CSV table of C-alpha atoms in Angstrom, one decimal:
chain,number,residue,atom,x,y,z
A,737,GLN,CA,-12.5,11.5,6.9
A,738,VAL,CA,-12.6,8.4,4.7
A,739,GLN,CA,-11.9,5.1,6.4
A,740,LEU,CA,-11.7,1.7,4.9
A,741,GLN,CA,-12.3,-1.7,6.6
A,742,GLU,CA,-11.7,-5.1,5.2
A,743,SER,CA,-13.9,-8.1,6.1
A,744,GLY,CA,-14.1,-11.7,5.2
A,745,PRO,CA,-13.0,-15.2,6.2
A,746,GLY,CA,-9.5,-15.6,7.6
A,747,LEU,CA,-9.2,-19.1,6.4
A,748,VAL,CA,-9.9,-20.4,2.9
A,749,ARG,CA,-9.4,-24.1,1.7
A,750,PRO,CA,-7.0,-24.7,-1.2
A,751,SER,CA,-8.8,-24.6,-4.6
A,752,GLN,CA,-11.7,-22.6,-3.1
A,753,THR,CA,-12.5,-18.9,-3.7
A,754,LEU,CA,-11.3,-16.1,-1.5
A,755,SER,CA,-13.9,-13.4,-1.0
A,756,LEU,CA,-13.2,-10.1,0.8
A,757,THR,CA,-15.2,-6.9,1.1
A,758,CYS,CA,-13.9,-3.4,1.8
A,759,THR,CA,-16.4,-1.0,3.4
A,760,VAL,CA,-15.9,2.7,2.9
A,761,SER,CA,-17.0,5.0,5.6
A,762,GLY,CA,-16.8,8.9,6.0
A,763,GLY,CA,-17.2,9.4,2.3
A,764,SER,CA,-18.8,8.2,-0.9
A,765,ILE,CA,-17.3,5.4,-3.0
A,766,SER,CA,-18.8,7.1,-6.0
A,767,SER,CA,-16.5,10.1,-5.7
A,768,GLY,CA,-15.3,10.9,-9.2
A,769,GLY,CA,-11.8,10.3,-10.0
A,770,ASP,CA,-11.1,7.8,-7.2
A,771,TYR,CA,-9.8,4.3,-7.7
A,772,TRP,CA,-10.3,1.6,-5.2
A,773,TYR,CA,-7.5,-1.0,-4.8
A,774,TRP,CA,-6.7,-4.3,-3.4
A,775,ILE,CA,-3.1,-4.8,-2.3
A,776,ARG,CA,-1.6,-7.8,-0.6
A,777,GLN,CA,1.6,-8.8,1.2
A,778,SER,CA,2.7,-12.4,1.7
A,779,ALA,CA,5.2,-13.2,4.5
A,780,GLY,CA,8.6,-12.0,3.6
A,781,LYS,CA,7.5,-10.4,0.3
A,782,ARG,CA,6.9,-6.9,-0.8
A,783,LEU,CA,3.5,-5.3,-1.2
A,784,GLU,CA,1.8,-6.4,-4.4
A,785,TRP,CA,-0.9,-4.6,-6.2
A,786,ILE,CA,-3.8,-6.9,-7.2
A,787,GLY,CA,-6.2,-4.7,-9.0
A,788,ARG,CA,-8.4,-1.6,-8.9
A,789,ILE,CA,-11.9,-0.5,-9.8
A,790,ASP,CA,-13.5,2.9,-10.3
A,791,SER,CA,-17.0,4.0,-9.4
A,792,SER,CA,-18.2,3.1,-12.9
A,793,GLY,CA,-17.0,-0.5,-12.5
A,794,ASN,CA,-13.9,-0.2,-14.8
A,795,THR,CA,-11.2,-2.5,-13.6
A,796,ASN,CA,-7.5,-3.2,-14.1
A,797,TYR,CA,-5.7,-6.4,-12.7
A,798,ILE,CA,-2.2,-7.4,-12.3
A,799,ALA,CA,-1.2,-9.8,-15.2
A,800,SER,CA,-0.1,-12.6,-13.0
A,801,LEU,CA,-3.5,-12.9,-11.3
A,802,LYS,CA,-5.8,-11.7,-14.0
A,803,SER,CA,-7.3,-15.1,-14.8
A,804,ARG,CA,-8.4,-15.6,-11.2
A,805,VAL,CA,-9.4,-12.2,-10.0
A,806,THR,CA,-12.6,-10.3,-10.0
A,807,ILE,CA,-13.1,-6.9,-8.3
A,808,SER,CA,-16.6,-5.5,-8.1
A,809,ILE,CA,-18.2,-2.4,-6.6
A,810,ASP,CA,-21.6,-1.8,-5.0
A,811,THR,CA,-22.2,1.9,-4.7
A,812,SER,CA,-25.4,1.5,-2.9
A,813,LYS,CA,-23.6,-0.3,-0.1
A,814,ASN,CA,-20.5,1.9,-0.4
A,815,HIS,CA,-18.2,-1.1,-0.6
A,816,PHE,CA,-16.1,-3.0,-3.1
A,817,SER,CA,-15.1,-6.6,-3.2
A,818,LEU,CA,-12.4,-9.0,-4.2
A,819,ARG,CA,-12.8,-12.5,-5.5
A,820,LEU,CA,-9.7,-14.7,-6.0
A,821,GLU,CA,-10.5,-18.2,-7.4
A,822,SER,CA,-8.6,-21.4,-7.1
A,823,VAL,CA,-6.4,-20.3,-4.3
A,824,THR,CA,-3.2,-22.0,-3.2
A,825,ALA,CA,-0.9,-21.6,-0.2
A,826,ALA,CA,0.9,-18.9,-2.3
A,827,ASP,CA,-2.2,-16.7,-1.8
A,828,THR,CA,-1.8,-16.6,1.9
A,829,ALA,CA,-1.2,-13.0,2.7
A,830,VAL,CA,-2.4,-9.8,4.5
A,831,TYR,CA,-4.9,-8.2,2.1
A,832,TYR,CA,-5.4,-4.5,2.2
A,833,CYS,CA,-7.9,-2.2,0.5
A,834,ALA,CA,-6.9,1.4,-0.3
A,835,ARG,CA,-8.0,4.4,-2.1
A,836,GLU,CA,-6.1,6.1,-4.9
A,837,GLY,CA,-7.4,9.7,-5.1
A,838,GLY,CA,-8.6,12.2,-2.7
A,839,PRO,CA,-6.3,15.0,-1.7
A,840,TYR,CA,-3.2,12.9,-2.6
A,841,GLU,CA,-4.1,12.2,-6.2
A,842,GLY,CA,-2.3,9.2,-7.5
A,843,TRP,CA,-1.2,7.8,-4.2
A,844,PHE,CA,-2.7,5.3,-1.8
A,845,ASP,CA,-4.5,7.0,1.1
A,846,PRO,CA,-6.2,5.8,3.2
A,847,TRP,CA,-5.8,2.1,3.6
A,848,GLY,CA,-7.6,-0.4,5.6
A,849,GLN,CA,-5.8,-2.1,8.4
A,850,GLY,CA,-5.6,-5.3,6.5
A,851,ILE,CA,-6.9,-8.8,7.0
A,852,LEU,CA,-4.8,-12.0,7.2
A,853,VAL,CA,-6.1,-14.7,4.9
A,854,THR,CA,-4.6,-18.1,5.3
A,855,VAL,CA,-5.0,-20.8,2.6
A,856,SER,CA,-4.9,-24.1,4.3
A,857,SER,CA,-6.8,-27.4,4.5
B,869,LEU,CA,10.6,-1.3,-12.7
B,870,VAL,CA,12.2,-2.4,-9.5
B,871,LEU,CA,12.5,-0.4,-6.4
B,872,THR,CA,15.4,-1.4,-4.1
B,873,GLN,CA,15.5,-0.2,-0.5
B,874,SER,CA,18.4,-0.2,1.9
B,875,PRO,CA,19.3,-1.0,4.5
B,876,ALA,CA,16.9,-3.9,5.1
B,877,THR,CA,17.0,-3.2,8.9
B,878,VAL,CA,18.4,-0.3,10.9
B,879,SER,CA,18.5,-0.3,14.8
B,880,LEU,CA,18.8,3.1,16.4
B,881,SER,CA,18.3,4.8,19.7
B,882,PRO,CA,15.7,7.4,20.5
B,883,GLY,CA,16.8,10.9,19.4
B,884,GLU,CA,19.0,9.6,16.6
B,885,GLY,CA,18.4,10.1,12.9
B,886,ALA,CA,17.6,7.5,10.3
B,887,THR,CA,18.4,7.7,6.5
B,888,LEU,CA,16.4,5.2,4.4
B,889,SER,CA,17.2,4.8,0.7
B,890,CYS,CA,15.1,3.8,-2.2
B,891,ARG,CA,16.7,3.3,-5.6
B,892,ALA,CA,14.6,2.9,-8.8
B,893,SER,CA,15.8,0.8,-11.8
B,894,GLN,CA,14.3,3.4,-14.1
B,895,ASN,CA,13.7,7.1,-13.8
B,896,VAL,CA,10.5,7.8,-12.0
B,897,GLY,CA,10.8,11.5,-11.8
B,898,TYR,CA,9.4,12.8,-8.6
B,899,TYR,CA,6.6,10.2,-8.6
B,900,LEU,CA,7.6,8.5,-5.4
B,901,ALA,CA,5.9,8.0,-2.0
B,902,TRP,CA,6.8,6.6,1.4
B,903,TYR,CA,4.6,4.6,3.6
B,904,GLN,CA,4.8,3.5,7.2
B,905,LEU,CA,3.5,0.0,8.1
B,906,LYS,CA,3.0,-1.1,11.7
B,907,PRO,CA,1.5,-4.6,12.6
B,908,GLY,CA,-2.2,-4.5,12.9
B,909,GLN,CA,-2.5,-0.9,11.7
B,910,ALA,CA,-3.5,0.6,8.5
B,911,PRO,CA,-0.5,1.6,6.4
B,912,ARG,CA,0.1,5.3,6.5
B,913,LEU,CA,1.1,7.7,3.7
B,914,LEU,CA,4.0,9.8,4.9
B,915,ILE,CA,5.6,11.4,1.9
B,916,TYR,CA,4.2,11.8,-1.6
B,917,ASP,CA,5.6,13.4,-4.8
B,918,GLU,CA,9.1,12.8,-3.4
B,919,SER,CA,9.1,15.4,-0.8
B,920,ASN,CA,5.5,16.5,0.3
B,921,ARG,CA,4.4,15.5,3.7
B,922,ALA,CA,0.9,14.1,4.1
B,923,SER,CA,-1.4,15.8,6.6
B,924,GLY,CA,-0.5,15.1,10.2
B,925,VAL,CA,2.9,13.8,9.5
B,926,PRO,CA,5.5,15.2,11.8
B,927,ALA,CA,8.0,17.6,10.3
B,928,ARG,CA,10.9,15.3,11.4
B,929,PHE,CA,9.9,13.1,8.5
B,930,SER,CA,11.3,14.4,5.2
B,931,GLY,CA,11.7,13.1,1.7
B,932,SER,CA,14.3,14.0,-1.0
B,933,GLY,CA,15.8,12.9,-4.3
B,934,SER,CA,14.6,12.6,-7.8
B,935,GLY,CA,14.9,10.4,-10.8
B,936,THR,CA,16.3,7.1,-9.5
B,937,ASP,CA,17.6,7.8,-6.0
B,938,PHE,CA,15.4,8.8,-3.1
B,939,THR,CA,15.8,9.2,0.7
B,940,LEU,CA,13.5,9.3,3.6
B,941,THR,CA,15.0,11.0,6.6
B,942,ILE,CA,13.7,10.7,10.1
B,943,ARG,CA,15.1,13.1,12.6
B,944,ASN,CA,14.9,12.7,16.3
B,945,LEU,CA,13.6,9.1,16.3
B,946,GLU,CA,10.8,8.4,18.8
B,947,PRO,CA,9.7,4.9,20.0
B,948,GLU,CA,6.5,5.3,17.9
B,949,ASP,CA,8.6,5.3,14.7
B,950,SER,CA,9.3,1.7,15.0
B,951,ALA,CA,7.8,0.3,11.8
B,952,VAL,CA,8.6,-0.9,8.3
B,953,TYR,CA,8.9,1.8,5.7
B,954,TYR,CA,8.1,1.2,2.0
B,955,CYS,CA,8.7,3.4,-1.0
B,956,GLN,CA,6.3,3.2,-4.0
B,957,GLN,CA,6.4,4.6,-7.5
B,958,ARG,CA,3.6,5.5,-9.8
B,959,SER,CA,5.6,6.8,-12.8
B,960,HIS,CA,5.5,3.5,-14.6
B,961,TRP,CA,2.4,1.2,-14.8
B,962,PRO,CA,1.7,-0.8,-12.7
B,963,PRO,CA,2.5,1.0,-9.4
B,964,SER,CA,5.1,-1.0,-7.5
B,965,PHE,CA,6.7,-1.0,-4.0
B,966,GLY,CA,10.1,-1.4,-2.6
B,967,GLY,CA,11.1,-4.3,-0.3
B,968,GLY,CA,10.9,-2.2,2.8
B,969,THR,CA,13.3,-1.0,5.6
B,970,LYS,CA,12.6,-2.1,9.1
B,971,VAL,CA,13.4,0.6,11.6
B,972,GLU,CA,13.9,-0.7,15.1
B,973,ILE,CA,14.2,1.6,18.1
B,974,LYS,CA,16.5,0.3,20.8
């Protein structure tokens, strides 16, 4: 079964770039029709969709972050990545990666366990 | 489109039942799902398309409703059901989540 695992630094300095990778195991990231998402949750706030990418590299981003976000995919390594530039304390959150597709077309399954990223000097 | 969940927190004893509500500000048809989040664990898809259980989800979890009002019912609560439950819609772009209901098991 497909599993996702986030990796990256847990601490990022303000104004720097947050970079995370989601490694997919148990299946191919190139599966047609799947979308690969980044989702985050700040303390006390609801889950927020950041953006998505398909195996062809087509992306969509949430409007509020569009100027700072880049999602990329490396099919040879079976992973996809998130870059968030010019971070502030407001970007402190648990970041999740998730698949939209598979047997539950249109819904997020599976998810990674999440990685806490703190923005602080 | 805003999803409003209630109550914010519910505290129940093992064996009791829980009824969680999710109300959409616009009609989402049956395009609603429920997820279970536990600290340090991957979020888990429980219910999709309003009432379909994902693979491996116990039958005591059930979803109902349509349009703007949805319910997640958990029968015979077990200690392992302690978690935060979120609804999510995909009828309107972008997909969005509710604020969550925390289920505490006494």
